[in-house]
Short mmCIF file of C-alpha atoms in Angstrom, two decimals:
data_model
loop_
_atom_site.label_atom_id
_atom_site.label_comp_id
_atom_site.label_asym_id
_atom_site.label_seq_id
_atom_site.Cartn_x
_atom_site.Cartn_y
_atom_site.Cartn_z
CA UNK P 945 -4.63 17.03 -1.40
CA UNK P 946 -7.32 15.35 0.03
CA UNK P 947 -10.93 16.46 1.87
CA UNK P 948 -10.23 17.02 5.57
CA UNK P 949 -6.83 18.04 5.36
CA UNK P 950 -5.33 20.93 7.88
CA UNK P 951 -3.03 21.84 5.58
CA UNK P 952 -1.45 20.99 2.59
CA UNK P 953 0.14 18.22 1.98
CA UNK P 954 3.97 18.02 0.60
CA UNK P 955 4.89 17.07 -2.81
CA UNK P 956 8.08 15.89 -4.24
CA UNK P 957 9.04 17.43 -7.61
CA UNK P 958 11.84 16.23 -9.93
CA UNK P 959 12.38 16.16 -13.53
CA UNK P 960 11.98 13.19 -15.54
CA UNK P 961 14.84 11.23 -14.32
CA UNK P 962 13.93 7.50 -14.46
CA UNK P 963 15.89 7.05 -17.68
CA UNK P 964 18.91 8.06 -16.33
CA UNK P 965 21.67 5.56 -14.99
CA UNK P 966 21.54 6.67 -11.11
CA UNK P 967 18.03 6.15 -9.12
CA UNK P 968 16.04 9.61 -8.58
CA UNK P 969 16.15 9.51 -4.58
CA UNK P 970 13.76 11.66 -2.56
CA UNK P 971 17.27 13.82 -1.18
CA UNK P 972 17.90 15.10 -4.76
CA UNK P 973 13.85 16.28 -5.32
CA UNK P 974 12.27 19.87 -4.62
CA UNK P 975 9.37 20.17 -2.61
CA UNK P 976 6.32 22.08 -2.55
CA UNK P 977 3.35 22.22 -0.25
CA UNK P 978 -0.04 22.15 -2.57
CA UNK P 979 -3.36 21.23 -2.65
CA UNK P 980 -5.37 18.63 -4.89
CA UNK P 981 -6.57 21.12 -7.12
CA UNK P 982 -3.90 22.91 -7.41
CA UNK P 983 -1.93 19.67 -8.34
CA UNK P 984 -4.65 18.89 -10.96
CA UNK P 985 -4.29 22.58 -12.60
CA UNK P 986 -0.69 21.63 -12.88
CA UNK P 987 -1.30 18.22 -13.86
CA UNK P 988 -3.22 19.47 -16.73
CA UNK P 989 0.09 21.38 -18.07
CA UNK P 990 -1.77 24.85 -18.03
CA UNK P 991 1.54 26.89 -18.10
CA UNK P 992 0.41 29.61 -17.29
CA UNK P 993 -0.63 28.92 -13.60
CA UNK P 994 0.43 30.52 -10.37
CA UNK P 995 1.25 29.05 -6.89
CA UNK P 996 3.61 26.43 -5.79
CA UNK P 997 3.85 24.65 -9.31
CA UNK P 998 4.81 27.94 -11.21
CA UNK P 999 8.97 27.45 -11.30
CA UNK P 1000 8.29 23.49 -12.81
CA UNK P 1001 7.28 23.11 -16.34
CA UNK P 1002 4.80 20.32 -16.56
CA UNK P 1003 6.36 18.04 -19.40
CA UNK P 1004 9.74 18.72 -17.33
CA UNK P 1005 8.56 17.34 -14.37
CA UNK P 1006 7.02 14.98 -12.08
CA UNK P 1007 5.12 15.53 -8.64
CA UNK P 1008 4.18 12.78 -6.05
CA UNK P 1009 2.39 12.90 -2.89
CA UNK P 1010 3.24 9.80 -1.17
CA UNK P 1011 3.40 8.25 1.89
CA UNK P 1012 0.82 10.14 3.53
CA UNK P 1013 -0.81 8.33 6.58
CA UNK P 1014 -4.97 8.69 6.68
CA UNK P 1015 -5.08 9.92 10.07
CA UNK P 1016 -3.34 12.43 9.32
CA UNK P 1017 -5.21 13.55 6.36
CA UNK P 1018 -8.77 12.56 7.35
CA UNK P 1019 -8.06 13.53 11.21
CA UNK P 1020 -11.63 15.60 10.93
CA UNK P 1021 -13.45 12.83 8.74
CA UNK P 1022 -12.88 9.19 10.53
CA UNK P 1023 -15.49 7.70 8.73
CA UNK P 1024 -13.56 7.65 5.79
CA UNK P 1025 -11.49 5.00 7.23
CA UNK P 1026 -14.54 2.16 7.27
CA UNK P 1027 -13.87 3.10 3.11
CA UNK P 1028 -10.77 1.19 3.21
CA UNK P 1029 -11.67 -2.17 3.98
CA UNK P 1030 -8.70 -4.78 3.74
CA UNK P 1031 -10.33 -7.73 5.73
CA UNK P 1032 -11.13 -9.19 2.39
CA UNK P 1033 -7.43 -10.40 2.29
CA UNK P 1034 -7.78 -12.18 5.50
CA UNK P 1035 -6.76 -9.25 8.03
CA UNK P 1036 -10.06 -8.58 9.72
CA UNK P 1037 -10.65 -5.17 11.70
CA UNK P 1038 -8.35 -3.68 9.31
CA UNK P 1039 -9.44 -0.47 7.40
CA UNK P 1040 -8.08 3.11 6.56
CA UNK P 1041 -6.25 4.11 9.65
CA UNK P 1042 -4.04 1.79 9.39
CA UNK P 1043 -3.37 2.78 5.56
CA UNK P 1044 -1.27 5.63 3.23
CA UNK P 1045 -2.25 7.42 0.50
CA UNK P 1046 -0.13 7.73 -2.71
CA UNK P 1047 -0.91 10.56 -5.42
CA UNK P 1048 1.43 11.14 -8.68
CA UNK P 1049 1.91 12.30 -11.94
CA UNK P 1050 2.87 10.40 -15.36
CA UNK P 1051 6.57 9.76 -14.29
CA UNK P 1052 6.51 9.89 -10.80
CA UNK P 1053 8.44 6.64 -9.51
CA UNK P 1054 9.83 5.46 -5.95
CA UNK P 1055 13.37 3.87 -6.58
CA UNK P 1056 13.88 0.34 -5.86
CA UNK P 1057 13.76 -0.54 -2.57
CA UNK P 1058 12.51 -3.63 0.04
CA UNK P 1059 10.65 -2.82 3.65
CA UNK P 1060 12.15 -3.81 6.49
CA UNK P 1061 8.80 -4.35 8.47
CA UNK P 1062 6.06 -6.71 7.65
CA UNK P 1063 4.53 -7.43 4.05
CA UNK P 1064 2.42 -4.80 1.84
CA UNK P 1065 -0.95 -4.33 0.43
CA UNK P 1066 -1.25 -1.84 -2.47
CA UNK P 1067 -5.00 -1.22 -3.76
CA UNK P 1068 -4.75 0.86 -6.92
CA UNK P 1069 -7.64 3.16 -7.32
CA UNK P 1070 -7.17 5.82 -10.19
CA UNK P 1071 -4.36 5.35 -13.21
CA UNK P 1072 -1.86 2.51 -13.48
CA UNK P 1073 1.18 1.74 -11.70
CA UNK P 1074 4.21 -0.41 -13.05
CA UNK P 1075 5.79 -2.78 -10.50
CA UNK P 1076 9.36 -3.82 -10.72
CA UNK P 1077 9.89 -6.58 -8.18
CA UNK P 1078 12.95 -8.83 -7.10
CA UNK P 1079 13.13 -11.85 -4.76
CA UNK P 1080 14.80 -11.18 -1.32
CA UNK P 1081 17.32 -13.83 -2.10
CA UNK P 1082 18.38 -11.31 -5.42
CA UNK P 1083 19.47 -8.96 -2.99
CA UNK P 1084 23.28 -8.79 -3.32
CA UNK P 1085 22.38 -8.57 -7.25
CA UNK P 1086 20.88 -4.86 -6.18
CA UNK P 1087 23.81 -3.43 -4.35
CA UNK P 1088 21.52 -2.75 -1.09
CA UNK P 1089 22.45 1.18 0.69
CA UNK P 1090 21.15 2.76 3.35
CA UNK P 1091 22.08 6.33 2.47
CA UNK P 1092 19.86 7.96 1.66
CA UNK P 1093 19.01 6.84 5.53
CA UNK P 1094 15.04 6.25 6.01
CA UNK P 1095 13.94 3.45 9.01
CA UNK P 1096 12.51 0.63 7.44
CA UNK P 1097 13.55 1.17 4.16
CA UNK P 1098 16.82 -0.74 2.19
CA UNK P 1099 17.61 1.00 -0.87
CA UNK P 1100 19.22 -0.57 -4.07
CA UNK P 1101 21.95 1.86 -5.66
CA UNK P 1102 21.12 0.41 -9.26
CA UNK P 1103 18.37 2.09 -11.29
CA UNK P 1104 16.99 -1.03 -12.39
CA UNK P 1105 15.02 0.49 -15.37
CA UNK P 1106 18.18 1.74 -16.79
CA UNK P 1107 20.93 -0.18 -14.83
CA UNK P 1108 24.62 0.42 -15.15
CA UNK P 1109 26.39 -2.75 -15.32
CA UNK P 1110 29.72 -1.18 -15.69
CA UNK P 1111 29.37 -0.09 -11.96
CA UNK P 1112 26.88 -2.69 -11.22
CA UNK P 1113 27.42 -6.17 -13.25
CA UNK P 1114 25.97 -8.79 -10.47
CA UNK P 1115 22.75 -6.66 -11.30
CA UNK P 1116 22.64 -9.14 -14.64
CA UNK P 1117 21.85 -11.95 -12.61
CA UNK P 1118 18.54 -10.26 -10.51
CA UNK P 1119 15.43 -11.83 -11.52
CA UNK P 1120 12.88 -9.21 -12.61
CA UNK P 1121 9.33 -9.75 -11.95
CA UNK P 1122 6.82 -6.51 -14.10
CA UNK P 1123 3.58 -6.10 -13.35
CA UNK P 1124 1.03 -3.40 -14.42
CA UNK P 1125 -1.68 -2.41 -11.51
CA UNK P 1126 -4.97 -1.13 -13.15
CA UNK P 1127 -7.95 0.17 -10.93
CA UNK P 1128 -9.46 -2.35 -8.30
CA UNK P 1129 -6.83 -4.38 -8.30
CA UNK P 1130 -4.68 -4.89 -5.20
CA UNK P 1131 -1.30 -6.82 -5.10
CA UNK P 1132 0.04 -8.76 -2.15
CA UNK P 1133 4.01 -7.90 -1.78
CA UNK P 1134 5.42 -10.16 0.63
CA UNK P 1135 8.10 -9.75 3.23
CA UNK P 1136 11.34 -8.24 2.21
CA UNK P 1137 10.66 -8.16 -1.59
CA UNK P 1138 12.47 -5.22 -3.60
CA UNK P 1139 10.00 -3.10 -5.71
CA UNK P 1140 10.22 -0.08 -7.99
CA UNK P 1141 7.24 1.85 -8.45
CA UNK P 1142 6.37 4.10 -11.79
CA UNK P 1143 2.98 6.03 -12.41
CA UNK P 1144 2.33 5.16 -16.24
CA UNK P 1145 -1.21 7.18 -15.88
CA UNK P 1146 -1.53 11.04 -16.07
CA UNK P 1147 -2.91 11.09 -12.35
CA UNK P 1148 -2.56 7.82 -10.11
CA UNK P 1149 -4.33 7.25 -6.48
CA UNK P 1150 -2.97 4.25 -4.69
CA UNK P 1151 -3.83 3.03 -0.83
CA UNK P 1152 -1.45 0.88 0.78
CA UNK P 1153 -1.16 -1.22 4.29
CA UNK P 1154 2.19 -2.58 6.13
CA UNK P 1155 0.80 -5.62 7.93
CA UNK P 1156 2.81 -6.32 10.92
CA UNK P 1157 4.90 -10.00 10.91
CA UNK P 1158 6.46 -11.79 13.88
CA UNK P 1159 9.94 -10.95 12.48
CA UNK P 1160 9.52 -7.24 13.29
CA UNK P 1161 10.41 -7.68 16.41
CA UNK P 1162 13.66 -8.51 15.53
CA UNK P 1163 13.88 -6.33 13.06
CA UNK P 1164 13.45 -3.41 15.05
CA UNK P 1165 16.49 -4.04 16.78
CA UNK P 1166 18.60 -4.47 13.48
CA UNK P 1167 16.84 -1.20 12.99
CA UNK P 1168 17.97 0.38 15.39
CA UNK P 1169 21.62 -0.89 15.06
CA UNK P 1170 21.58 0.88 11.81
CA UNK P 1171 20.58 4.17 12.81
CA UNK P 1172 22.84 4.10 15.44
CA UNK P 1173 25.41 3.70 13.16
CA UNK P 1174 24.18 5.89 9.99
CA UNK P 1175 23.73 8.64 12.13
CA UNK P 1176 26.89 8.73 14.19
CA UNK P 1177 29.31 8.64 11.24
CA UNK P 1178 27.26 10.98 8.94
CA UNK P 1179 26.39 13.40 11.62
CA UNK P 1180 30.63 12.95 12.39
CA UNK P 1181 31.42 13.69 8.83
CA UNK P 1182 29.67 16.71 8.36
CA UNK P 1183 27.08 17.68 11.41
CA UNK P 1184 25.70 20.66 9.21
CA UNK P 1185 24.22 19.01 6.32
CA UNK P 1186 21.90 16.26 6.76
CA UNK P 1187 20.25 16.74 3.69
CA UNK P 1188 22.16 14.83 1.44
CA UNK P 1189 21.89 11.73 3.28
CA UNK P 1190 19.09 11.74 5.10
CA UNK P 1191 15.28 11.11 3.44
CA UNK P 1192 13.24 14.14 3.83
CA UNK P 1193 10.57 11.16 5.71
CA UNK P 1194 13.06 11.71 8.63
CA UNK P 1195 12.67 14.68 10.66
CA UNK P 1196 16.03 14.82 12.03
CA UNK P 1197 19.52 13.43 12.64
CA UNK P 1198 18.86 11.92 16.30
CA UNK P 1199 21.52 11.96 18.87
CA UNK P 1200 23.67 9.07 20.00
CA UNK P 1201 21.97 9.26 23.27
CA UNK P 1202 18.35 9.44 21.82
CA UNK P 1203 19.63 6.37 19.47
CA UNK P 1204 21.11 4.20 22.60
CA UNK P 1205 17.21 4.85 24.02
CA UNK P 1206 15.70 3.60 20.99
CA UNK P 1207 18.23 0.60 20.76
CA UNK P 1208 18.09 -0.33 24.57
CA UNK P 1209 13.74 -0.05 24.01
CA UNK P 1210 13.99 -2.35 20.54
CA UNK P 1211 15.88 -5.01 22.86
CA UNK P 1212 13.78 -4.87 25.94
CA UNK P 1213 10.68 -5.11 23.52
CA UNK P 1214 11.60 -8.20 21.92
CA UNK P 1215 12.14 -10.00 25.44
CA UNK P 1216 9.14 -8.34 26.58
CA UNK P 1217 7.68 -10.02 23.27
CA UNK P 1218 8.61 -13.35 23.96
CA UNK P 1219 8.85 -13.67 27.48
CA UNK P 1220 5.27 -12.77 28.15
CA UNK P 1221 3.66 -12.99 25.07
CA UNK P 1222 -0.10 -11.52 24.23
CA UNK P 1223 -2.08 -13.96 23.04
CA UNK P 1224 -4.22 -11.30 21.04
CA UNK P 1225 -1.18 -10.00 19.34
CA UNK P 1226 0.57 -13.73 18.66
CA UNK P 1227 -1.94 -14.68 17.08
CA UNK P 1228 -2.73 -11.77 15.06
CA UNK P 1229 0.68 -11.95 14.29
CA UNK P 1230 0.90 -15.65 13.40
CA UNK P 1231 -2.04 -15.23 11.17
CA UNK P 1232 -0.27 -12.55 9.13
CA UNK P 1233 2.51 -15.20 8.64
CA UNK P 1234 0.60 -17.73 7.57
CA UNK P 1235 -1.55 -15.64 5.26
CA UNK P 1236 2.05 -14.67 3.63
CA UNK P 1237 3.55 -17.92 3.56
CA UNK P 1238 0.53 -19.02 1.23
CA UNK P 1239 1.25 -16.97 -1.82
CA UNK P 1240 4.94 -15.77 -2.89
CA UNK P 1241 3.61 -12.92 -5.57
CA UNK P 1242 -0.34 -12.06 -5.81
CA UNK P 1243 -1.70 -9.78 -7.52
CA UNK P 1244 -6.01 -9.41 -7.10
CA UNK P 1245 -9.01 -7.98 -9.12
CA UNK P 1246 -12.74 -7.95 -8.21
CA UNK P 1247 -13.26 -8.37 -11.77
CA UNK P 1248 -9.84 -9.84 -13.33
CA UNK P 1249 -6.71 -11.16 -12.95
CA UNK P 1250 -4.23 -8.36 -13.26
CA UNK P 1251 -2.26 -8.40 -16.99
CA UNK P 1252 1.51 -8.56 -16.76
CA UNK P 1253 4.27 -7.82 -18.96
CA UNK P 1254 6.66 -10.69 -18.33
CA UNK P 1255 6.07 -14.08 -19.52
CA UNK P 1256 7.92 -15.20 -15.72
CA UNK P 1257 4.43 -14.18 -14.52
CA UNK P 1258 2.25 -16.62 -16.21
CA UNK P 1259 -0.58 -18.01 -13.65
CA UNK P 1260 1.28 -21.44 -12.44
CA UNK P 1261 -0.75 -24.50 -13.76
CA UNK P 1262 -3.10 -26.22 -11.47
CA UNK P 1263 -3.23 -23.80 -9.22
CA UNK P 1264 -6.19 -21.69 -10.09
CA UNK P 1265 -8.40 -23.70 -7.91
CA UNK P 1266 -6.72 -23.57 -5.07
CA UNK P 1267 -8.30 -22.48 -1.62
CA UNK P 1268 -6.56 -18.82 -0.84
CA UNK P 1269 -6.94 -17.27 2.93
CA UNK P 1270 -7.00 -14.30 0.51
CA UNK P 1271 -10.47 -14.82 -0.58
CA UNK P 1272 -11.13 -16.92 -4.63
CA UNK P 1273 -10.49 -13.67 -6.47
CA UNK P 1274 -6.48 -13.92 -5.80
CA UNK P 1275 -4.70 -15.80 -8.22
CA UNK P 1276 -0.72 -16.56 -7.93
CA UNK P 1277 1.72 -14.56 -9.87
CA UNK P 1278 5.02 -17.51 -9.95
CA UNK P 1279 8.39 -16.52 -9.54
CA UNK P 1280 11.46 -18.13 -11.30
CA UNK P 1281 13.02 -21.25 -9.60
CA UNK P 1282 14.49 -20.06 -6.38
CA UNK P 1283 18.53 -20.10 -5.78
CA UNK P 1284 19.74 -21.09 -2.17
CA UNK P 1285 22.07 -18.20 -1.09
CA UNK P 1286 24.02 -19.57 2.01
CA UNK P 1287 22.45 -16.62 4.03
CA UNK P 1288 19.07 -18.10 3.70
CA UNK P 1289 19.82 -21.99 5.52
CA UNK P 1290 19.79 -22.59 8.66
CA UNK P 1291 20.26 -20.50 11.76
CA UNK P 1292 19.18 -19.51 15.17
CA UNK P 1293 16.78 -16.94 13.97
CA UNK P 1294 14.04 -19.04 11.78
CA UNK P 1295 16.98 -19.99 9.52
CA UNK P 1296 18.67 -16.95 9.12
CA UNK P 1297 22.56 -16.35 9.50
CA UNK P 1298 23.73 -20.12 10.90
CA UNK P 1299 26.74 -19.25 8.18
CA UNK P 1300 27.82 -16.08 10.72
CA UNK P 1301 26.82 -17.50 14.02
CA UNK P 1302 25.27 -20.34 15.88
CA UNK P 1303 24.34 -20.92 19.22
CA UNK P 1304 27.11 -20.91 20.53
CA UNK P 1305 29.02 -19.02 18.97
CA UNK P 1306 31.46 -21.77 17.52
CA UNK P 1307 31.07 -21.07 13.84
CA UNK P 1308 31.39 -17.32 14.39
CA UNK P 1309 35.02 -18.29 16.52
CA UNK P 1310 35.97 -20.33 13.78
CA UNK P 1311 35.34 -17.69 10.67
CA UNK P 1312 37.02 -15.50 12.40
CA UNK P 1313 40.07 -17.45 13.38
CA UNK P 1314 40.54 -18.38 9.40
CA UNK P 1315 40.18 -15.36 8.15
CA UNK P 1316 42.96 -13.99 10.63
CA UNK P 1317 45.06 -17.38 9.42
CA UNK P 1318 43.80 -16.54 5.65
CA UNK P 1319 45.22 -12.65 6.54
CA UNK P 1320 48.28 -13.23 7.76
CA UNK P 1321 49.35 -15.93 5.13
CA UNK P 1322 48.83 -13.31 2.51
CA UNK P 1323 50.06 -9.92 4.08
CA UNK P 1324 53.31 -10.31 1.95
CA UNK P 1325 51.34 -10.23 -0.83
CA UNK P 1326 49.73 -7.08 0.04
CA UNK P 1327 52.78 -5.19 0.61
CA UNK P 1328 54.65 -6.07 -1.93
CA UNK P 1329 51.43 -4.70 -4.32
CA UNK P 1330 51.25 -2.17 -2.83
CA UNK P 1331 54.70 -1.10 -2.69
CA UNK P 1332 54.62 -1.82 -6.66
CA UNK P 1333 51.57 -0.03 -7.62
CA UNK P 1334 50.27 3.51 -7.44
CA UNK P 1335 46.28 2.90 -6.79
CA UNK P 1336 44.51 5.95 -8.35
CA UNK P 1337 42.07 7.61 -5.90
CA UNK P 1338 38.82 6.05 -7.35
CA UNK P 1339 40.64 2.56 -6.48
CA UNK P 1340 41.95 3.72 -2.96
CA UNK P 1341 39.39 6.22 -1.28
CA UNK P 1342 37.09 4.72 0.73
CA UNK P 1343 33.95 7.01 1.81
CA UNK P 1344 32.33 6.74 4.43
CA UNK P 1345 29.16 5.76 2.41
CA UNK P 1346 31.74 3.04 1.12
CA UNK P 1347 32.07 2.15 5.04
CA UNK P 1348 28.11 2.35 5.98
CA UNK P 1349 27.43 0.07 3.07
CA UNK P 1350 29.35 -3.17 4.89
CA UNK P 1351 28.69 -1.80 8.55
CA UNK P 1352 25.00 -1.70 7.92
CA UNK P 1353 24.15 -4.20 4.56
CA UNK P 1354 20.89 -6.14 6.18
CA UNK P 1355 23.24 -9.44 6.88
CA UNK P 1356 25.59 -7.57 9.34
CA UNK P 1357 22.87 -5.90 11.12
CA UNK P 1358 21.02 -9.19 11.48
CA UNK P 1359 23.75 -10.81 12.61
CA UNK P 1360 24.68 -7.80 15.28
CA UNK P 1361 21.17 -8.16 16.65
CA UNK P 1362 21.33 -11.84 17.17
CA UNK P 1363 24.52 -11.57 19.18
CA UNK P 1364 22.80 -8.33 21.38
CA UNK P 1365 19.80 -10.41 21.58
CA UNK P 1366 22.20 -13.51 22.53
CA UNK P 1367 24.14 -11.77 25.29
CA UNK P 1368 21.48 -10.25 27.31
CA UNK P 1369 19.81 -13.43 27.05
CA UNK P 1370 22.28 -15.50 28.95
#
């Protein structure tokens, strides 16, 4: 889809589903391999094409190209890289090779979701986009999942255009931030914010960056915890269908031995990390952080500041003037006052999970030790409702979806990484 390809690039196909109550997921889409033009014939609802688009009717359907890495698509054209220049935002020597390219249809939407790694840069070039974005503290408000399983990416089960709140009712209380993304504008989304994504243009181009954080490092390792334990129960369930729960990003279902290799190398790379730290890379690194922790939602024009939807994104007062790393065209988009969930105070990680564990494990001994106390104090009570009741099966099954979403929601597997982390390090 793009000059200097080798070969043509894969599209996702799926009828217009963002209306419906449960999120369109890349597992449930058809895919095609096609080029730009033929994706423009198509685009321009000429029914009576041939080629890869001929089986999807064009006011059916959507199509989206995303997620494809320059390098790969300009491997024969490098100078197209010096195009993409993102230094502007204060992350010099950065251009296109370190950036994806995003191409879709009117319709075509990526469900709500929050990177694991580092913060994003999205530079829209052709059409508009419509951004849906939550807080990271709003996170058990989106019912977080990692099936379908994709590294680096937390999924929220809600379809927060059309939510459910029969199935999903803490979803009332998320705080939803809208903004529309016209061309040559970019918007800064920082660490660990959740963000739905929907094309509102007949054809939209977007370029994106992942800038790399100092918490990566860790989160590599809860990472790798997770697919460790995604892949061992699905792959136990049912080792001939990976389709259904794994995101066609991944190639395969690795092994538990290729997974105890990736685990062991995320541990030995964050002690490699901090015991003999590159000063290049620190302070590359500490940058980045300090470039983030300047702005919590920014959204930048050459020309103008971006136009929302929501009145929650009115420019904060005052603050128009103020010096930005980000260069004077970035303005602040304000969130709503901040709640303090007990899983963001304190902690042995830069404040994070001092509620599960702290440095010596005391707190951890103690939770534990209650709960048992709190457990046996009421195990009469369980029997005897049991023994009274007849649970139906949509009370009493328990998948093992059901099981993946406690084993890996992002506060277990932070806190299982900080107790690997902790043991090797005594």
């Amino acid at each position: 889809m793009a000059a200097g390809t080798q070969e043509s690039p894969l599209l996702a196909l799926a009828a217009g589903a963002a209306r419906n109550k449960v999120p369109q997921f890349e597992t449930t889409c058809n895919y095609v391999e096609a080029t730009l033009e033929e994706f423009l014939t198509w685009n321009c609802d000429q029914s009576s094409i041939s080629g890869p688009f001929r089986d999807y009717d064009h006011s059916k359907f959507w199509a989206y190209a995303d997620y494809k890495y320059f390098v790969n698509l300009f491997e024969d054209n490098s100078d197209v890289f010096q195009d993409v220049l993102w230094s502007d935002f204060g992350f010099p020597g950065r251009d296109g090779q370190e950036s994806t390219l995003w191409i879709g249809s009117l319709g075509a939407h990526t469900p709500c979701h929050l990177d694991t790694y580092g913060c994003n840069l999205v530079f829209q070039v052709q059409g508009r986009k419509e951004w849906h974005l939550f807080p990271p503290e709003d996170t058990p408000f989106l019912y977080p999942t990692r099936i379908p399983y994709e590294e680096s990416s937390v999924f929220s089960k809600t379809n927060v255009v059309n939510p459910d709140l029969k199935c999903f009712p803490r979803f009332q209380k998320a705080r939803r931030h809208m903004v529309t993304l016209s061309p040559g504008q970019v918007l800064f989304v920082p660490r660990h914010w959740w963000h739905y994504v929907e094309s509102i243009d007949p054809v939209t181009v977007s370029i994106n960056s992942w800038i790399e954080l100092e918490e990566d490092h860790l989160a590599r390792v809860e990472e790798a915890v997770t697919r460790m334990v995604v892949c061992a129960l699905k792959t136990s369930e049912d080792p001939h269908s990976t389709r259904a729960w794994l995101n066609p990003t991944e190639v395969e279902a690795t092994s538990h031995e290729v997974n105890c290799r990736y685990l062991n190398g995320a541990v030995s790379a964050f002690f490699d990390h901090h015991r003999t730290p590159k000063a290049v890379e620190i302070q590359a690194l500490k940058t980045n952080r300090e470039n983030v922790e300047k702005k919590e939602l920014n959204v930048s024009s050459h020309m103008e500041v971006a136009q929302t939807h929501n009145q929650d994104l009115s420019l904060a007062p005052g603050k128009q003037d103020a010096v930005s790393l980000f260069g004077p065209d970035l303005f602040p988009v304000t969130p709503g006052p901040k709640e303090e969930h007990p899983s963001e105070r304190g902690g042995i990680f830069e404040k994070d999970g001092k509620e599960l564990v702290d440095k010596d494990g005391e707190y951890f001994a103690k939770s534990c030790c209650a709960r048992r106390q709190q457990m046996s104090k009421s195990e009469n009570v369980v029997e005897q409702t049991a023994s009274n009741s007849t649970p139906g099966l949509s009370q009493a099954f328990i998948s093992t979806d059901d099981l993946l979403d406690c084993l890996v929601n992002p506060q277990v597997t932070r806190m299982v990484a900080q107790l690997l982390i902790q043991g090797k390090s005594l």
